[in-house]
């Protein structure tokens, strides 16, 4: 019964790992880059059976009004984080990895600050597993003072953004692989 419950949970999360023998769901994964020259680099399909793999080249910030950005995006199949308290992740990243909770209150449909709740995980040159409690997420220190803090509203979080921690000033190159993602 425990195995059935675990497999059901993985199916609901929309992606799994090579450990379970199930596949990542291609429809749940995408990426985005700014219009200023940053690029996603794919030497193979983004979504493989047992992993999601991408590299990014981020240009430095253009000017005060035009920042650069790169994001690997996981669209939550349920459409929100209701009932989820932990994100289980096995990843590799040659830069620290920022996980952002894409929440409508802070995005384009909200105050447009994009100061989403986030957590920063360390560089991991080999597959590394983390269990991240949703209560660990905080708003970034650059959050504008005018952006009202609504807290994490799980019903408003529609996606997880995986972002290599590249600076606005320098930009840079990063490689990222997700081996496992489970929402519990």
Coordinates of N, CA and C in Angstrom, one line a residue:
X1 N 0.8 -1.2 0.0 CA 0.0 0.0 0.0 C 0.9 1.3 0.0
X2 N 2.0 1.2 0.7 CA 2.8 2.4 0.8 C 3.4 2.7 -0.6
X3 N 3.8 1.7 -1.4 CA 4.3 1.9 -2.8 C 3.2 2.6 -3.7
X4 N 2.0 2.1 -3.6 CA 0.9 2.7 -4.4 C 0.7 4.1 -4.0
X5 N 0.7 4.4 -2.7 CA 0.5 5.8 -2.2 C 1.6 6.7 -2.8
X6 N 2.9 6.2 -2.7 CA 4.0 7.0 -3.2 C 3.9 7.2 -4.7
X7 N 3.6 6.2 -5.4 CA 3.4 6.4 -6.9 C 2.3 7.3 -7.2
X8 N 1.2 7.2 -6.5 CA 0.1 8.2 -6.7 C 0.5 9.6 -6.5
X9 N 1.3 9.8 -5.4 CA 1.8 11.1 -5.1 C 2.7 11.6 -6.2
X10 N 3.5 10.8 -6.7 CA 4.4 11.2 -7.8 C 3.6 11.5 -9.1
X11 N 2.6 10.7 -9.4 CA 1.7 11.0 -10.5 C 1.1 12.4 -10.4
X12 N 0.6 12.7 -9.2 CA -0.1 14.0 -8.9 C 0.9 15.1 -9.1
X13 N 2.1 14.9 -8.7 CA 3.1 16.0 -8.9 C 3.5 16.2 -10.3
X14 N 3.2 15.3 -11.2 CA 3.4 15.5 -12.6 C 4.9 15.2 -13.1
X15 N 5.7 14.8 -12.2 CA 7.1 14.4 -12.5 C 7.6 13.5 -11.5
X16 N 8.6 12.7 -11.9 CA 9.2 11.8 -11.0 C 10.6 11.7 -11.3
X17 N 11.3 10.7 -10.8 CA 12.7 10.5 -11.0 C 13.0 9.1 -11.6
X18 N 14.2 8.9 -11.9 CA 14.6 7.6 -12.4 C 14.5 6.6 -11.3
X19 N 14.5 7.0 -10.1 CA 14.4 6.1 -8.9 C 13.1 5.3 -9.0
X20 N 12.0 6.0 -9.3 CA 10.7 5.4 -9.3 C 10.4 4.6 -10.6
X21 N 11.1 4.9 -11.7 CA 10.9 4.3 -12.9 C 9.8 5.0 -13.8
X22 N 9.2 6.0 -13.2 CA 8.2 6.8 -14.0 C 9.0 8.0 -14.7
X23 N 8.3 8.7 -15.5 CA 8.9 9.7 -16.3 C 8.4 11.1 -15.9
X24 N 9.3 12.1 -16.2 CA 8.9 13.5 -16.1 C 7.9 13.8 -17.2
X25 N 6.9 14.6 -16.9 CA 5.9 15.0 -17.9 C 6.3 16.2 -18.6
X26 N 6.5 16.1 -19.9 CA 7.0 17.2 -20.7 C 6.1 18.4 -20.6
X27 N 4.8 18.2 -20.6 CA 3.9 19.3 -20.6 C 4.0 20.2 -19.4
X28 N 4.6 19.8 -18.3 CA 4.8 20.6 -17.1 C 6.0 21.5 -17.1
X29 N 6.9 21.3 -18.0 CA 8.2 22.0 -18.0 C 8.4 22.9 -19.2
X30 N 8.9 24.1 -18.9 CA 9.3 25.0 -20.0 C 10.4 26.0 -19.4
X31 N 10.8 26.9 -20.3 CA 11.8 27.8 -19.8 C 11.5 29.2 -20.4
X32 N 12.1 30.2 -19.8 CA 11.9 31.6 -20.3 C 13.2 32.3 -20.1
X33 N 13.4 33.3 -21.1 CA 14.5 34.2 -21.0 C 14.1 35.6 -21.4
X34 N 14.9 36.6 -21.0 CA 14.5 38.0 -21.3 C 14.7 38.2 -22.8
X35 N 14.1 39.4 -23.2 CA 14.3 39.8 -24.6 C 15.6 40.5 -24.9
X36 N 16.5 40.5 -24.0 CA 17.7 41.4 -24.1 C 19.0 40.6 -24.5
X37 N 18.8 39.3 -24.8 CA 20.0 38.5 -25.3 C 20.3 37.3 -24.5
X38 N 19.7 37.1 -23.3 CA 20.0 35.9 -22.6 C 19.4 34.7 -23.3
X39 N 20.1 33.5 -23.2 CA 19.7 32.4 -24.0 C 19.6 31.1 -23.1
X40 N 18.7 30.3 -23.5 CA 18.6 28.9 -23.1 C 19.4 28.0 -24.0
X41 N 20.2 27.1 -23.5 CA 21.1 26.3 -24.4 C 20.6 24.8 -24.1
X42 N 20.1 24.2 -25.2 CA 19.7 22.8 -25.1 C 20.5 22.0 -26.1
X43 N 21.2 21.0 -25.6 CA 22.0 20.1 -26.5 C 21.2 18.8 -26.7
X44 N 20.0 18.7 -26.1 CA 19.1 17.6 -26.2 C 17.8 18.1 -25.7
X45 N 16.7 17.3 -25.9 CA 15.4 17.7 -25.4 C 15.4 18.2 -24.0
X46 N 14.7 19.2 -23.6 CA 14.6 19.7 -22.3 C 14.2 18.6 -21.3
X47 N 13.2 17.9 -21.6 CA 12.7 16.8 -20.7 C 13.1 15.5 -21.3
X48 N 13.8 14.7 -20.4 CA 14.2 13.4 -20.7 C 13.3 12.4 -19.8
X49 N 13.5 11.2 -20.0 CA 12.7 10.2 -19.1 C 13.0 10.5 -17.6
X50 N 14.3 10.6 -17.3 CA 14.7 10.6 -15.9 C 15.3 12.0 -15.5
X51 N 15.1 13.0 -16.3 CA 15.7 14.3 -15.9 C 15.2 15.4 -16.8
X52 N 15.4 16.6 -16.3 CA 15.2 17.9 -17.0 C 16.5 18.6 -17.0
X53 N 17.0 18.9 -18.2 CA 18.4 19.5 -18.2 C 18.4 20.7 -19.2
X54 N 19.1 21.7 -18.7 CA 19.2 23.0 -19.5 C 20.5 23.7 -19.0
X55 N 21.0 24.6 -19.9 CA 22.0 25.5 -19.6 C 21.5 26.9 -20.0
X56 N 22.0 27.9 -19.3 CA 21.6 29.3 -19.6 C 22.9 30.2 -19.8
X57 N 22.8 31.2 -20.7 CA 23.7 32.3 -20.7 C 22.8 33.5 -20.4
X58 N 23.2 34.2 -19.3 CA 22.4 35.4 -19.0 C 23.3 36.6 -19.2
X59 N 22.8 37.6 -19.9 CA 23.5 38.8 -20.2 C 23.4 39.7 -18.9
X60 N 24.3 40.6 -18.7 CA 24.2 41.6 -17.6 C 22.9 42.4 -17.7
X61 N 22.5 43.0 -16.6 CA 21.3 43.9 -16.7 C 21.6 45.0 -17.7
X62 N 20.6 45.3 -18.5 CA 20.8 46.3 -19.6 C 20.8 47.7 -19.0
X63 N 19.8 48.1 -18.2 CA 19.7 49.4 -17.5 C 18.7 49.3 -16.4
X64 N 18.5 50.4 -15.7 CA 17.6 50.4 -14.5 C 16.2 49.8 -14.9
X65 N 15.7 50.1 -16.1 CA 14.3 49.7 -16.4 C 14.3 48.3 -17.1
X66 N 15.4 47.7 -17.5 CA 15.5 46.5 -18.3 C 16.4 45.5 -17.7
X67 N 15.9 44.6 -16.9 CA 16.8 43.6 -16.3 C 16.8 42.3 -17.2
X68 N 17.8 41.5 -17.0 CA 17.9 40.3 -17.7 C 17.4 39.2 -16.8
X69 N 17.0 38.0 -17.3 CA 16.6 36.9 -16.5 C 16.6 35.6 -17.3
X70 N 16.7 34.5 -16.6 CA 16.6 33.1 -17.1 C 15.8 32.3 -16.1
X71 N 15.0 31.4 -16.6 CA 14.2 30.6 -15.6 C 13.8 29.2 -16.3
X72 N 14.0 28.2 -15.5 CA 13.4 26.9 -15.8 C 12.1 26.8 -15.0
X73 N 11.0 26.6 -15.7 CA 9.7 26.7 -15.1 C 9.0 25.3 -15.0
X74 N 8.5 25.0 -13.8 CA 7.7 23.8 -13.6 C 6.2 24.3 -13.3
X75 N 5.3 24.1 -14.2 CA 3.9 24.4 -14.0 C 3.3 23.3 -13.2
X76 N 2.8 23.7 -12.0 CA 2.2 22.7 -11.1 C 0.9 22.2 -11.7
X77 N 0.9 20.8 -11.9 CA -0.3 20.2 -12.6 C -1.6 20.5 -11.9
X78 N -1.6 20.6 -10.6 CA -2.9 20.9 -9.8 C -3.2 22.4 -10.0
X79 N -2.3 23.2 -10.4 CA -2.6 24.7 -10.6 C -2.3 25.5 -9.4
X80 N -1.9 24.8 -8.3 CA -1.6 25.6 -7.0 C -0.9 24.6 -6.1
X81 N -0.5 25.2 -4.9 CA 0.2 24.4 -3.9 C -0.7 24.0 -2.7
X82 N -2.0 24.1 -2.9 CA -2.9 23.7 -1.8 C -2.5 22.3 -1.3
X83 N -2.4 22.2 0.0 CA -2.1 20.9 0.6 C -0.6 20.5 0.6
X84 N 0.2 21.3 0.0 CA 1.6 20.9 -0.2 C 2.4 21.7 0.9
X85 N 3.3 21.0 1.6 CA 4.1 21.6 2.6 C 5.6 21.4 2.4
X86 N 6.0 20.5 1.5 CA 7.4 20.2 1.3 C 7.6 20.0 -0.2
X87 N 8.8 20.5 -0.7 CA 9.3 20.2 -2.0 C 10.5 19.3 -1.9
X88 N 10.4 18.1 -2.5 CA 11.5 17.2 -2.5 C 12.2 17.3 -3.8
X89 N 13.5 17.6 -3.8 CA 14.2 17.9 -5.0 C 15.6 17.2 -5.0
X90 N 15.9 16.6 -6.2 CA 17.3 16.1 -6.4 C 17.7 16.9 -7.6
X91 N 18.8 17.6 -7.5 CA 19.3 18.5 -8.6 C 20.8 18.5 -8.7
X92 N 21.3 19.0 -9.8 CA 22.6 19.4 -10.0 C 22.6 20.8 -10.6
X93 N 23.5 21.7 -10.1 CA 23.6 23.0 -10.6 C 25.0 23.5 -10.3
X94 N 25.7 24.1 -11.3 CA 27.0 24.6 -11.1 C 27.0 26.0 -10.5
X95 N 25.9 26.5 -10.2 CA 25.7 27.8 -9.5 C 24.7 27.5 -8.3
X96 N 24.6 28.3 -7.3 CA 23.5 28.2 -6.3 C 22.2 28.3 -7.1
X97 N 21.2 27.5 -6.6 CA 19.9 27.4 -7.3 C 18.8 28.1 -6.5
X98 N 18.2 29.1 -7.1 CA 17.1 29.8 -6.4 C 15.8 29.1 -6.9
X99 N 14.9 28.7 -5.9 CA 13.6 28.2 -6.3 C 12.6 29.3 -5.9
X100 N 11.8 29.8 -6.8 CA 10.8 30.8 -6.6 C 9.4 30.2 -6.7
X101 N 8.6 30.7 -5.8 CA 7.1 30.3 -5.8 C 6.4 31.4 -6.7
X102 N 6.1 31.1 -7.9 CA 5.4 32.0 -8.8 C 4.0 32.3 -8.3
X103 N 3.8 33.4 -7.6 CA 2.5 33.7 -6.9 C 1.9 34.9 -7.6
X104 N 0.6 34.9 -7.9 CA 0.0 35.9 -8.7 C 0.1 37.3 -8.0
X105 N 0.1 37.4 -6.7 CA 0.1 38.6 -6.0 C 1.3 39.5 -6.3
X106 N 2.4 38.8 -6.7 CA 3.7 39.5 -7.0 C 4.1 39.6 -8.4
X107 N 3.4 38.9 -9.3 CA 3.7 38.8 -10.7 C 3.0 39.8 -11.6
X108 N 2.9 39.5 -12.9 CA 2.2 40.4 -13.8 C 0.8 40.7 -13.5
X109 N 0.1 39.7 -12.9 CA -1.3 39.9 -12.6 C -1.5 40.5 -11.2
X110 N -0.4 40.8 -10.5 CA -0.4 41.4 -9.2 C 0.3 42.7 -9.2
X111 N 1.2 42.9 -8.3 CA 1.9 44.2 -8.2 C 3.0 44.5 -9.1
X112 N 3.4 43.4 -9.9 CA 4.5 43.5 -10.9 C 5.9 43.7 -10.3
X113 N 6.0 43.4 -9.0 CA 7.3 43.6 -8.3 C 8.2 42.3 -8.7
X114 N 7.6 41.2 -8.9 CA 8.2 39.9 -9.2 C 9.1 39.5 -8.0
X115 N 8.8 40.0 -6.8 CA 9.5 39.7 -5.6 C 8.8 38.5 -5.0
X116 N 8.9 37.3 -5.7 CA 8.3 36.1 -5.3 C 9.0 35.5 -4.1
X117 N 8.3 34.8 -3.2 CA 9.0 34.0 -2.2 C 10.0 33.1 -2.8
X118 N 11.1 32.9 -2.1 CA 12.2 32.1 -2.7 C 13.0 31.5 -1.6
X119 N 13.8 30.5 -2.0 CA 14.8 29.8 -1.2 C 16.0 29.6 -2.1
X120 N 17.2 29.7 -1.5 CA 18.4 29.5 -2.3 C 19.1 28.2 -1.8
X121 N 19.4 27.3 -2.7 CA 20.0 26.0 -2.4 C 21.5 26.2 -2.9
X122 N 22.4 25.4 -2.3 CA 23.8 25.5 -2.7 C 24.1 24.9 -4.0
X123 N 25.3 25.3 -4.6 CA 25.8 24.6 -5.7 C 25.9 23.2 -5.5
X124 N 25.6 22.4 -6.5 CA 25.6 20.9 -6.4 C 26.2 20.3 -7.7
X125 N 27.5 19.9 -7.6 CA 28.1 19.4 -8.8 C 27.8 18.0 -9.1
X126 N 27.2 17.3 -8.2 CA 26.7 15.9 -8.4 C 25.3 15.9 -7.8
X127 N 24.4 14.9 -8.2 CA 23.0 14.9 -7.7 C 22.9 15.1 -6.2
X128 N 22.2 16.0 -5.8 CA 22.0 16.4 -4.4 C 20.5 16.5 -4.1
X129 N 20.1 15.9 -3.0 CA 18.7 15.9 -2.6 C 18.5 16.9 -1.5
X130 N 17.4 17.6 -1.6 CA 17.0 18.6 -0.6 C 15.5 18.4 -0.3
X131 N 15.1 18.5 1.0 CA 13.7 18.6 1.3 C 13.4 20.0 1.8
X132 N 12.7 20.8 1.1 CA 12.5 22.2 1.4 C 11.1 22.4 1.9
X133 N 10.9 22.8 3.1 CA 9.6 23.1 3.7 C 9.2 24.4 3.1
X134 N 8.0 24.6 2.8 CA 7.5 25.8 2.2 C 7.7 27.0 3.2
X135 N 7.7 26.7 4.5 CA 7.9 27.8 5.5 C 9.3 28.4 5.4
X136 N 10.2 27.7 4.7 CA 11.6 28.3 4.5 C 11.7 29.4 3.5
X137 N 10.7 29.5 2.7 CA 10.7 30.5 1.6 C 10.6 31.9 2.2
X138 N 11.3 32.9 1.7 CA 11.2 34.3 2.1 C 11.3 35.2 0.9
X139 N 10.9 36.4 1.0 CA 10.9 37.3 -0.1 C 12.4 37.8 -0.2
X140 N 12.8 38.1 -1.5 CA 14.2 38.6 -1.7 C 14.5 39.9 -1.0
X141 N 15.7 40.1 -0.6 CA 16.1 41.4 0.1 C 15.9 42.6 -0.8
X142 N 15.8 42.4 -2.1 CA 15.6 43.6 -3.0 C 14.1 43.9 -3.2
X143 N 13.2 43.3 -2.4 CA 11.8 43.5 -2.6 C 11.5 45.0 -2.4
X144 N 10.8 45.6 -3.3 CA 10.5 47.1 -3.2 C 9.6 47.3 -1.9
X145 N 9.8 48.4 -1.3 CA 9.0 48.7 -0.1 C 7.5 48.9 -0.4
X146 N 7.2 49.2 -1.6 CA 5.8 49.4 -1.9 C 5.1 48.1 -2.2
X147 N 5.8 47.0 -2.3 CA 5.2 45.7 -2.6 C 4.6 45.1 -1.3
X148 N 3.3 45.0 -1.2 CA 2.6 44.5 0.0 C 2.9 43.0 0.2
X149 N 3.3 42.6 1.4 CA 3.6 41.2 1.7 C 2.3 40.5 2.0
X150 N 1.9 39.6 1.2 CA 0.7 38.8 1.4 C 1.0 37.4 2.0
X151 N 2.3 37.2 2.2 CA 2.7 35.8 2.7 C 2.6 34.9 1.5
X152 N 3.0 33.6 1.8 CA 2.8 32.6 0.7 C 1.3 32.2 0.7
X153 N 0.7 32.5 -0.4 CA -0.7 32.1 -0.6 C -0.7 30.9 -1.5
X154 N -0.8 29.7 -0.9 CA -0.6 28.4 -1.7 C -1.6 28.3 -2.8
X155 N -2.8 28.8 -2.7 CA -3.8 28.7 -3.7 C -3.4 29.7 -4.9
X156 N -2.5 30.6 -4.7 CA -2.1 31.5 -5.8 C -0.7 31.1 -6.4
X157 N -0.1 30.1 -5.9 CA 1.2 29.7 -6.5 C 0.9 28.6 -7.6
X158 N 1.2 29.0 -8.9 CA 0.9 28.2 -10.0 C 2.1 27.5 -10.6
X159 N 3.3 27.9 -10.2 CA 4.5 27.3 -10.8 C 5.7 27.5 -9.9
X160 N 6.7 26.7 -10.1 CA 8.0 26.8 -9.4 C 9.0 27.2 -10.5
X161 N 9.8 28.2 -10.2 CA 10.8 28.7 -11.1 C 12.2 28.3 -10.5
X162 N 13.0 27.6 -11.3 CA 14.3 27.2 -10.9 C 15.3 28.1 -11.6
X163 N 16.0 28.9 -10.9 CA 16.8 30.0 -11.4 C 18.2 29.9 -10.9
X164 N 19.2 29.7 -11.8 CA 20.6 29.8 -11.4 C 20.9 31.2 -10.8
X165 N 21.6 31.2 -9.7 CA 21.9 32.5 -9.0 C 23.0 33.2 -9.7
X166 N 22.7 33.9 -10.9 CA 23.6 34.7 -11.6 C 23.3 36.2 -11.3
X167 N 24.3 37.0 -11.2 CA 24.0 38.4 -10.7 C 23.5 39.3 -11.9
X168 N 22.8 40.3 -11.5 CA 22.3 41.3 -12.5 C 23.5 42.0 -13.1
X169 N 24.5 42.3 -12.3 CA 25.7 43.0 -12.9 C 26.5 42.2 -13.8
X170 N 26.7 41.0 -13.6 CA 27.7 40.2 -14.4 C 27.0 39.2 -15.3
X171 N 25.8 38.8 -15.0 CA 25.2 37.7 -15.9 C 26.0 36.5 -15.7
X172 N 26.1 35.7 -16.7 CA 27.0 34.5 -16.7 C 26.4 33.3 -17.3
X173 N 27.1 32.1 -17.1 CA 26.7 30.9 -17.7 C 26.3 29.9 -16.5
X174 N 25.3 29.1 -16.7 CA 25.0 28.1 -15.7 C 24.4 26.9 -16.3
X175 N 24.6 25.7 -15.7 CA 24.0 24.4 -16.1 C 23.2 23.9 -15.0
X176 N 22.0 23.3 -15.3 CA 21.1 22.9 -14.3 C 20.4 21.6 -14.7
X177 N 20.3 20.6 -13.8 CA 19.6 19.4 -14.1 C 18.7 19.0 -12.9
X178 N 17.5 18.7 -13.2 CA 16.5 18.3 -12.2 C 16.4 16.8 -12.3
X179 N 16.7 16.0 -11.3 CA 16.6 14.5 -11.4 C 15.4 14.0 -10.7
X180 N 14.8 14.8 -9.8 CA 13.6 14.4 -9.0 C 12.9 15.6 -8.5
X181 N 11.6 15.6 -8.6 CA 10.8 16.6 -8.0 C 9.5 16.0 -7.5
X182 N 9.3 16.1 -6.2 CA 8.0 15.6 -5.6 C 7.4 16.7 -4.7
X183 N 6.2 17.0 -4.8 CA 5.5 17.9 -4.0 C 4.6 17.1 -3.0
X184 N 4.8 17.4 -1.7 CA 4.1 16.7 -0.7 C 3.3 17.6 0.2

